């Protein structure tokens, strides 16, 4: 298909699960859906590494990895993405000592712009590893990805409503002392929902949420009631502060222990738009306070909580956590609401803290404004020039953020 596209003068874009909020996966030429290229290709038990076909969805991983006693080291909020799509945009979870998914990739194979196959690993074309593990879909079409796994583990989860200022004041300590800490702040309230997960060995006693309790908390409260409140809030914005206060009382006061994937990921059935920025971790409390002031000053009514997470520094050239301990601040809006004014204003604040936007979530930056944020930006674009000089894999989003 790549060779044919070249002959026809068309661009080619491989897509994953189509879960990016940006047009990073838009395919003006030929779209290649790799959903059928999934499953486990090889297992290296000694090194705890697995090679997956690029279109494998993250939700397939527990069944593929558990028989080998393995698990992904960390995951984001959902498991609908493909491994290739997740790594290509720098998808991350939370945890001060844990890096994003791309940093868990140790080797990959891709179809090049010439229609050949290129292996990138610690021993072959290793100089491309820091680019190709988080390649934005700009360097080639991933067909296989080798993931460094860890022994399977369980997580003890504690979810509590807590006062915003108390959590902001202790944010750094909490991130440093917990394995995986995050919080959700409901605008117009002084409360947050904290989530603190502790890693335990695979044989630790489990106390999973009962099916009914999980359904009530995750489906009915987090998604069902939330869908209704977003709808109500859109028609009656004045009701939003009251609804948010109610939401902080209804959700989150529970403790359970379960296999890692069941704790890391949840179902998201309410449609929304999202923007997320990574900033130096120590700046997170001030940035959240700035956003709170912004919302109050503008008189906006924001129904969706703001999600705050953390990740360790990594060495991937286009990673939002490149070379710095990062805090992530994500803002959301219900899909029927106009997100532009809110997102642009929050972006202004987060750029003031040296923020780098998630490649798969809405932002308004371009190559000129992004390049100074990434010390190795020009090495990445040089790798792109080398691997895809004719821009077979480009689209308007990549032209915007990397240059044409
Ligand atoms: C509800 C929801 C929750 C989310 N939660 C999180 C979260 O917790 N943390 C986080 O960091 N992000 C999160 N995201 C963002 C999401 O993880 C990323 O946008 C991710 O890229 C989506 O993966 P995908 O498989 O859908 O990829 P797509 O959106 O389909 O594609 C993304 C990019 O990957 C490229 N790509 C896909 N397959 C290949 C391939 N085989 N070869 C080369 N390039 C390829 C595409 O060309 C495109 O550039 C969330 C998104 C949603 C909708």
mmCIF file of C-alpha atoms and ligand atoms in Angstrom, residues 13-21 24-25 34 54-55 57 75-78 80-93 136-138 140-143 268 272 274 276 307 309 358 360-361 395 398, ligand 1:
data_model
loop_
_atom_site.group_PDB
_atom_site.id
_atom_site.type_symbol
_atom_site.label_atom_id
_atom_site.label_comp_id
_atom_site.label_asym_id
_atom_site.label_seq_id
_atom_site.Cartn_x
_atom_site.Cartn_y
_atom_site.Cartn_z
ATOM 1 C CA UNK A 13 -1.763 7.416 7.509
ATOM 2 C CA UNK A 14 -1.972 4.425 9.805
ATOM 3 C CA UNK A 15 -4.543 4.813 12.530
ATOM 4 C CA UNK A 16 -5.033 3.086 15.851
ATOM 5 C CA UNK A 17 -8.339 3.291 17.700
ATOM 6 C CA UNK A 18 -9.036 6.874 16.612
ATOM 7 C CA UNK A 19 -9.018 8.046 20.223
ATOM 8 C CA UNK A 20 -6.927 11.176 19.735
ATOM 9 C CA UNK A 21 -8.718 14.473 20.279
ATOM 10 C CA UNK A 24 -3.125 13.704 14.364
ATOM 11 C CA UNK A 25 -4.679 10.560 12.886
ATOM 12 C CA UNK A 34 -4.400 -1.794 11.523
ATOM 13 C CA UNK A 54 0.978 -2.784 16.324
ATOM 14 C CA UNK A 55 -2.830 -2.802 16.231
ATOM 15 C CA UNK A 57 -5.610 -2.749 21.798
ATOM 16 C CA UNK A 75 -1.260 2.661 32.018
ATOM 17 C CA UNK A 76 -3.445 5.701 31.377
ATOM 18 C CA UNK A 77 -7.105 6.174 32.234
ATOM 19 C CA UNK A 78 -8.590 3.984 29.532
ATOM 20 C CA UNK A 80 -9.303 1.445 24.212
ATOM 21 C CA UNK A 81 -6.162 2.680 22.416
ATOM 22 C CA UNK A 82 -3.831 0.529 20.329
ATOM 23 C CA UNK A 83 -0.272 0.044 21.501
ATOM 24 C CA UNK A 84 1.011 1.814 18.347
ATOM 25 C CA UNK A 85 -1.360 4.757 18.724
ATOM 26 C CA UNK A 86 -0.662 5.118 22.440
ATOM 27 C CA UNK A 87 3.102 5.113 22.035
ATOM 28 C CA UNK A 88 2.991 7.422 18.997
ATOM 29 C CA UNK A 89 1.347 10.249 20.970
ATOM 30 C CA UNK A 90 3.155 9.808 24.286
ATOM 31 C CA UNK A 91 0.218 8.411 26.228
ATOM 32 C CA UNK A 92 0.932 8.340 29.954
ATOM 33 C CA UNK A 93 -0.627 7.471 33.285
ATOM 34 C CA UNK A 136 3.721 10.949 16.143
ATOM 35 C CA UNK A 137 3.039 8.638 13.206
ATOM 36 C CA UNK A 138 5.469 10.789 11.213
ATOM 37 C CA UNK A 140 6.805 5.170 9.354
ATOM 38 C CA UNK A 141 4.061 2.629 9.919
ATOM 39 C CA UNK A 142 4.653 0.582 13.044
ATOM 40 C CA UNK A 143 3.911 -3.113 12.561
ATOM 41 C CA UNK A 268 -15.468 6.597 29.863
ATOM 42 C CA UNK A 272 -15.873 15.196 25.811
ATOM 43 C CA UNK A 274 -9.694 17.438 26.252
ATOM 44 C CA UNK A 276 -3.599 18.423 28.561
ATOM 45 C CA UNK A 307 -7.377 16.055 36.179
ATOM 46 C CA UNK A 309 -1.253 13.676 37.304
ATOM 47 C CA UNK A 358 -0.137 16.248 24.726
ATOM 48 C CA UNK A 360 -3.167 13.547 20.990
ATOM 49 C CA UNK A 361 -5.168 16.224 22.830
ATOM 50 C CA UNK A 395 -1.197 15.267 7.299
ATOM 51 C CA UNK A 398 1.821 17.081 11.411
HETATM 52 C C1 LIG B 1 -11.483 8.883 26.745
HETATM 53 C C2 LIG B 1 -10.023 9.088 26.496
HETATM 54 C C3 LIG B 1 -9.133 8.924 27.555
HETATM 55 C C4 LIG B 1 -7.764 9.130 27.348
HETATM 56 N N1 LIG B 1 -6.911 8.957 28.413
HETATM 57 C C5 LIG B 1 -5.591 9.213 28.256
HETATM 58 C C6 LIG B 1 -4.665 9.082 29.350
HETATM 59 O O1 LIG B 1 -5.031 8.674 30.451
HETATM 60 N N2 LIG B 1 -3.374 9.419 29.127
HETATM 61 C C7 LIG B 1 -2.927 9.869 27.929
HETATM 62 O O2 LIG B 1 -1.737 10.194 27.813
HETATM 63 N N3 LIG B 1 -3.751 9.964 26.856
HETATM 64 C C8 LIG B 1 -5.071 9.642 26.997
HETATM 65 N N4 LIG B 1 -5.905 9.732 25.905
HETATM 66 C C9 LIG B 1 -5.335 10.063 24.600
HETATM 67 C C10 LIG B 1 -4.987 8.773 23.825
HETATM 68 O O3 LIG B 1 -4.260 7.866 24.628
HETATM 69 C C11 LIG B 1 -4.093 9.101 22.618
HETATM 70 O O4 LIG B 1 -4.696 10.069 21.821
HETATM 71 C C12 LIG B 1 -3.749 7.837 21.783
HETATM 72 O O5 LIG B 1 -2.896 8.199 20.744
HETATM 73 C C13 LIG B 1 -4.947 7.185 21.161
HETATM 74 O O6 LIG B 1 -4.528 5.934 20.625
HETATM 75 P P1 LIG B 1 -5.225 5.378 19.314
HETATM 76 O O7 LIG B 1 -4.838 3.950 19.182
HETATM 77 O O8 LIG B 1 -6.652 5.720 19.316
HETATM 78 O O9 LIG B 1 -4.422 6.212 18.201
HETATM 79 P P2 LIG B 1 -5.010 7.151 17.047
HETATM 80 O O10 LIG B 1 -5.692 8.317 17.674
HETATM 81 O O11 LIG B 1 -5.779 6.365 16.070
HETATM 82 O O12 LIG B 1 -3.627 7.640 16.381
HETATM 83 C C14 LIG B 1 -2.736 8.455 17.095
HETATM 84 C C15 LIG B 1 -1.431 8.610 16.329
HETATM 85 O O13 LIG B 1 -0.784 7.350 16.268
HETATM 86 C C16 LIG B 1 -0.455 7.063 14.944
HETATM 87 N N5 LIG B 1 -0.501 5.624 14.736
HETATM 88 C C17 LIG B 1 -1.487 4.771 15.067
HETATM 89 N N6 LIG B 1 -1.143 3.542 14.661
HETATM 90 C C18 LIG B 1 0.065 3.648 14.076
HETATM 91 C C19 LIG B 1 0.953 2.730 13.466
HETATM 92 N N7 LIG B 1 0.667 1.435 13.367
HETATM 93 N N8 LIG B 1 2.113 3.192 12.974
HETATM 94 C C20 LIG B 1 2.446 4.501 13.056
HETATM 95 N N9 LIG B 1 1.645 5.407 13.608
HETATM 96 C C21 LIG B 1 0.485 4.970 14.119
HETATM 97 C C22 LIG B 1 -1.499 7.785 14.105
HETATM 98 O O14 LIG B 1 -1.038 7.991 12.784
HETATM 99 C C23 LIG B 1 -1.590 9.078 14.872
HETATM 100 O O15 LIG B 1 -0.498 9.880 14.538
HETATM 101 C C24 LIG B 1 -7.270 9.507 26.060
HETATM 102 C C25 LIG B 1 -8.179 9.654 24.997
HETATM 103 C C26 LIG B 1 -9.536 9.426 25.209
HETATM 104 C C27 LIG B 1 -10.490 9.569 24.062
#
